[in-house]
Amino acid sequence: MNDSYAEWLVKRKAPAYNIIIKAALIILCAISAFLALTTVFGILILTAAGVATYFIFQQLNLEFEYLIVNDQITIDKIMGQARRKKAWEGVLSEIQIIAPMDSYVLKDYENPNMKVLDFSSHIQGAKVYGMIHQGEGQTTKIIFEPNDRILQHIRQRAPRKVIL
């Protein structure tokens, strides 16, 4: 019953092109609504445009939840504050190092064949960390923004793996 638990939610900053995509989808829905009033085929177009708009709007609103329970690290992607999908999962024993992105220590572990996963907010000035994961024959670099509680939790479990 000695479980330790920490979680943190980070909202991704919407890029500038999101406004253009949303405006285009709204215009498409308006045009298809007009077509639905004039033709029978327009009802099918309106339905397809409405469904596409719903799913694309959800994809444009992203949040990431970092969850650590004991030695298990999970990163979930939350789309539109409604749908949750597991983005990455790992065990603390497979983590090689966690360090700030501008740290020289992190650069020592990088290699050109490394897979990079970005789960950060893309907000200017945010404290972004990199985590090198070695598992199943593949090296992965995870970019994320943990808070102090998550870093302290990892540091309690594996003090040599966290560089502050």
mmCIF file of C-alpha atoms in Angstrom:
data_model
loop_
_atom_site.group_PDB
_atom_site.id
_atom_site.type_symbol
_atom_site.label_atom_id
_atom_site.label_comp_id
_atom_site.label_asym_id
_atom_site.label_seq_id
_atom_site.Cartn_x
_atom_site.Cartn_y
_atom_site.Cartn_z
ATOM 1 C CA MET A 1 0.000 0.000 0.000
ATOM 2 C CA ASN A 2 3.001 2.282 -0.414
ATOM 3 C CA ASP A 3 1.976 3.598 -3.828
ATOM 4 C CA SER A 4 3.250 6.974 -4.902
ATOM 5 C CA TYR A 5 1.356 9.019 -7.431
ATOM 6 C CA ALA A 6 1.917 12.262 -9.358
ATOM 7 C CA GLU A 7 0.124 13.821 -12.314
ATOM 8 C CA TRP A 8 0.326 17.013 -14.360
ATOM 9 C CA LEU A 9 -1.766 18.373 -17.218
ATOM 10 C CA VAL A 10 -0.221 20.533 -19.969
ATOM 11 C CA LYS A 11 -2.269 22.292 -22.641
ATOM 12 C CA ARG A 12 -0.608 22.605 -26.031
ATOM 13 C CA LYS A 13 -0.493 26.099 -27.485
ATOM 14 C CA ALA A 14 -2.528 26.294 -30.670
ATOM 15 C CA PRO A 15 -0.404 27.185 -33.698
ATOM 16 C CA ALA A 16 -1.405 30.126 -35.878
ATOM 17 C CA TYR A 17 -2.635 27.917 -38.705
ATOM 18 C CA ASN A 18 -5.397 26.530 -36.438
ATOM 19 C CA ILE A 19 -7.414 29.716 -36.958
ATOM 20 C CA ILE A 20 -7.194 29.296 -40.733
ATOM 21 C CA ILE A 21 -8.250 25.646 -40.545
ATOM 22 C CA LYS A 22 -11.176 26.434 -38.248
ATOM 23 C CA ALA A 23 -12.343 29.302 -40.478
ATOM 24 C CA ALA A 24 -12.114 27.094 -43.580
ATOM 25 C CA LEU A 25 -14.138 24.345 -41.902
ATOM 26 C CA ILE A 26 -16.832 26.772 -40.790
ATOM 27 C CA ILE A 27 -17.075 28.202 -44.315
ATOM 28 C CA LEU A 28 -17.272 24.655 -45.704
ATOM 29 C CA CYS A 29 -20.138 23.868 -43.322
ATOM 30 C CA ALA A 30 -21.959 27.057 -44.308
ATOM 31 C CA ILE A 31 -21.617 26.271 -48.020
ATOM 32 C CA SER A 32 -22.735 22.687 -47.495
ATOM 33 C CA ALA A 33 -25.738 23.922 -45.485
ATOM 34 C CA PHE A 34 -26.722 26.094 -48.434
ATOM 35 C CA LEU A 35 -26.284 23.102 -50.780
ATOM 36 C CA ALA A 36 -28.418 20.971 -48.454
ATOM 37 C CA LEU A 37 -31.275 23.449 -48.874
ATOM 38 C CA THR A 38 -31.040 23.390 -52.666
ATOM 39 C CA THR A 39 -30.139 19.797 -53.585
ATOM 40 C CA VAL A 40 -30.605 16.313 -52.188
ATOM 41 C CA PHE A 41 -26.905 15.576 -52.680
ATOM 42 C CA GLY A 42 -26.147 18.580 -50.436
ATOM 43 C CA ILE A 43 -27.476 16.723 -47.384
ATOM 44 C CA LEU A 44 -24.732 14.112 -47.799
ATOM 45 C CA ILE A 45 -22.127 16.842 -48.184
ATOM 46 C CA LEU A 46 -23.449 18.623 -45.083
ATOM 47 C CA THR A 47 -23.294 15.414 -43.039
ATOM 48 C CA ALA A 48 -19.740 14.635 -44.180
ATOM 49 C CA ALA A 49 -18.590 18.217 -43.567
ATOM 50 C CA GLY A 50 -20.188 18.281 -40.108
ATOM 51 C CA VAL A 51 -18.576 15.007 -39.026
ATOM 52 C CA ALA A 52 -15.179 16.048 -40.424
ATOM 53 C CA THR A 53 -15.412 19.421 -38.687
ATOM 54 C CA TYR A 54 -16.248 17.792 -35.356
ATOM 55 C CA PHE A 55 -13.267 15.423 -35.435
ATOM 56 C CA ILE A 56 -10.808 17.991 -36.766
ATOM 57 C CA PHE A 57 -11.839 20.539 -34.113
ATOM 58 C CA GLN A 58 -11.128 17.893 -31.448
ATOM 59 C CA GLN A 59 -7.692 17.169 -32.928
ATOM 60 C CA LEU A 60 -6.780 20.863 -32.875
ATOM 61 C CA ASN A 61 -7.402 21.198 -29.111
ATOM 62 C CA LEU A 62 -4.685 19.070 -27.450
ATOM 63 C CA GLU A 63 -3.662 18.485 -23.848
ATOM 64 C CA PHE A 64 -1.113 16.080 -22.416
ATOM 65 C CA GLU A 65 -1.403 14.396 -19.041
ATOM 66 C CA TYR A 66 1.751 13.065 -17.401
ATOM 67 C CA LEU A 67 0.981 10.356 -14.869
ATOM 68 C CA ILE A 68 3.472 8.545 -12.668
ATOM 69 C CA VAL A 69 2.428 5.700 -10.399
ATOM 70 C CA ASN A 70 5.355 4.067 -8.609
ATOM 71 C CA ASP A 71 7.778 3.253 -11.463
ATOM 72 C CA GLN A 72 5.236 3.424 -14.306
ATOM 73 C CA ILE A 73 5.258 6.588 -16.461
ATOM 74 C CA THR A 74 2.282 7.253 -18.745
ATOM 75 C CA ILE A 75 1.633 10.164 -21.090
ATOM 76 C CA ASP A 76 -1.945 10.504 -22.363
ATOM 77 C CA LYS A 77 -3.095 12.731 -25.199
ATOM 78 C CA ILE A 78 -6.458 14.396 -24.522
ATOM 79 C CA MET A 79 -8.224 15.667 -27.625
ATOM 80 C CA GLY A 80 -10.968 18.260 -27.345
ATOM 81 C CA GLN A 81 -11.212 17.719 -23.577
ATOM 82 C CA ALA A 82 -13.309 14.663 -24.379
ATOM 83 C CA ARG A 83 -11.280 11.831 -25.901
ATOM 84 C CA ARG A 84 -8.242 10.302 -24.241
ATOM 85 C CA LYS A 85 -5.596 8.248 -25.994
ATOM 86 C CA LYS A 86 -2.458 6.717 -24.520
ATOM 87 C CA ALA A 87 0.453 8.427 -26.285
ATOM 88 C CA TRP A 88 3.394 6.784 -24.520
ATOM 89 C CA GLU A 89 4.058 4.425 -21.646
ATOM 90 C CA GLY A 90 7.296 3.353 -20.020
ATOM 91 C CA VAL A 91 8.972 2.061 -16.907
ATOM 92 C CA LEU A 92 11.442 4.104 -14.898
ATOM 93 C CA SER A 93 14.060 1.359 -15.144
ATOM 94 C CA GLU A 94 14.174 1.813 -18.950
ATOM 95 C CA ILE A 95 14.793 5.573 -18.661
ATOM 96 C CA GLN A 96 18.429 6.535 -19.127
ATOM 97 C CA ILE A 97 18.314 10.234 -18.245
ATOM 98 C CA ILE A 98 15.899 13.129 -17.676
ATOM 99 C CA ALA A 99 17.399 16.576 -18.156
ATOM 100 C CA PRO A 100 16.501 20.060 -19.394
ATOM 101 C CA MET A 101 16.485 20.302 -23.191
ATOM 102 C CA ASP A 102 19.414 22.727 -23.235
ATOM 103 C CA SER A 103 21.569 20.472 -21.033
ATOM 104 C CA TYR A 104 24.818 19.069 -22.397
ATOM 105 C CA VAL A 105 24.111 15.800 -20.541
ATOM 106 C CA LEU A 106 21.078 15.110 -22.721
ATOM 107 C CA LYS A 107 23.077 15.652 -25.902
ATOM 108 C CA ASP A 108 25.490 12.877 -24.872
ATOM 109 C CA TYR A 109 22.665 10.303 -25.085
ATOM 110 C CA GLU A 110 21.259 11.399 -28.453
ATOM 111 C CA ASN A 111 21.891 9.508 -31.664
ATOM 112 C CA PRO A 112 20.762 10.122 -35.265
ATOM 113 C CA ASN A 113 18.454 7.071 -35.408
ATOM 114 C CA MET A 114 16.514 8.145 -32.320
ATOM 115 C CA LYS A 115 12.739 8.512 -32.459
ATOM 116 C CA VAL A 116 11.541 11.867 -31.046
ATOM 117 C CA LEU A 117 8.118 12.308 -29.405
ATOM 118 C CA ASP A 118 7.050 15.842 -28.469
ATOM 119 C CA PHE A 119 4.501 16.135 -25.627
ATOM 120 C CA SER A 120 5.227 19.743 -24.686
ATOM 121 C CA SER A 121 3.059 22.854 -24.759
ATOM 122 C CA HIS A 122 5.202 24.826 -27.268
ATOM 123 C CA ILE A 123 4.833 27.906 -25.068
ATOM 124 C CA GLN A 124 7.809 30.251 -25.209
ATOM 125 C CA GLY A 125 9.800 30.214 -21.968
ATOM 126 C CA ALA A 126 8.348 26.961 -20.606
ATOM 127 C CA LYS A 127 10.746 24.651 -18.749
ATOM 128 C CA VAL A 128 11.040 21.752 -21.193
ATOM 129 C CA TYR A 129 12.779 18.504 -20.322
ATOM 130 C CA GLY A 130 13.993 15.621 -22.429
ATOM 131 C CA MET A 131 13.764 11.993 -21.397
ATOM 132 C CA ILE A 132 15.807 9.282 -23.107
ATOM 133 C CA HIS A 133 14.042 5.915 -23.105
ATOM 134 C CA GLN A 134 15.814 2.719 -24.138
ATOM 135 C CA GLY A 135 13.392 -0.133 -24.595
ATOM 136 C CA GLU A 136 12.548 -2.925 -27.000
ATOM 137 C CA GLY A 137 15.666 -2.293 -29.074
ATOM 138 C CA GLN A 138 14.733 1.314 -29.819
ATOM 139 C CA THR A 139 15.901 4.580 -28.326
ATOM 140 C CA THR A 140 13.270 7.295 -27.925
ATOM 141 C CA LYS A 141 13.612 10.908 -26.880
ATOM 142 C CA ILE A 142 10.480 12.218 -25.155
ATOM 143 C CA ILE A 143 10.091 15.995 -24.890
ATOM 144 C CA PHE A 144 7.794 17.009 -22.036
ATOM 145 C CA GLU A 145 7.138 19.681 -19.369
ATOM 146 C CA PRO A 146 6.981 18.137 -15.905
ATOM 147 C CA ASN A 147 6.228 20.179 -12.812
ATOM 148 C CA ASP A 148 8.346 20.055 -9.653
ATOM 149 C CA ARG A 149 6.212 17.337 -8.074
ATOM 150 C CA ILE A 150 6.761 14.954 -11.004
ATOM 151 C CA LEU A 151 10.496 15.642 -11.041
ATOM 152 C CA GLN A 152 10.752 15.084 -7.291
ATOM 153 C CA HIS A 153 8.761 11.845 -7.594
ATOM 154 C CA ILE A 154 11.135 10.522 -10.262
ATOM 155 C CA ARG A 155 14.122 11.747 -8.297
ATOM 156 C CA GLN A 156 12.978 9.812 -5.202
ATOM 157 C CA ARG A 157 12.677 6.628 -7.251
ATOM 158 C CA ALA A 158 15.823 7.069 -9.376
ATOM 159 C CA PRO A 159 18.034 9.919 -8.113
ATOM 160 C CA ARG A 160 20.843 9.451 -10.643
ATOM 161 C CA LYS A 161 18.542 9.679 -13.658
ATOM 162 C CA VAL A 162 17.224 13.207 -13.044
ATOM 163 C CA ILE A 163 19.354 16.250 -13.808
ATOM 164 C CA LEU A 164 17.785 19.486 -12.573
#
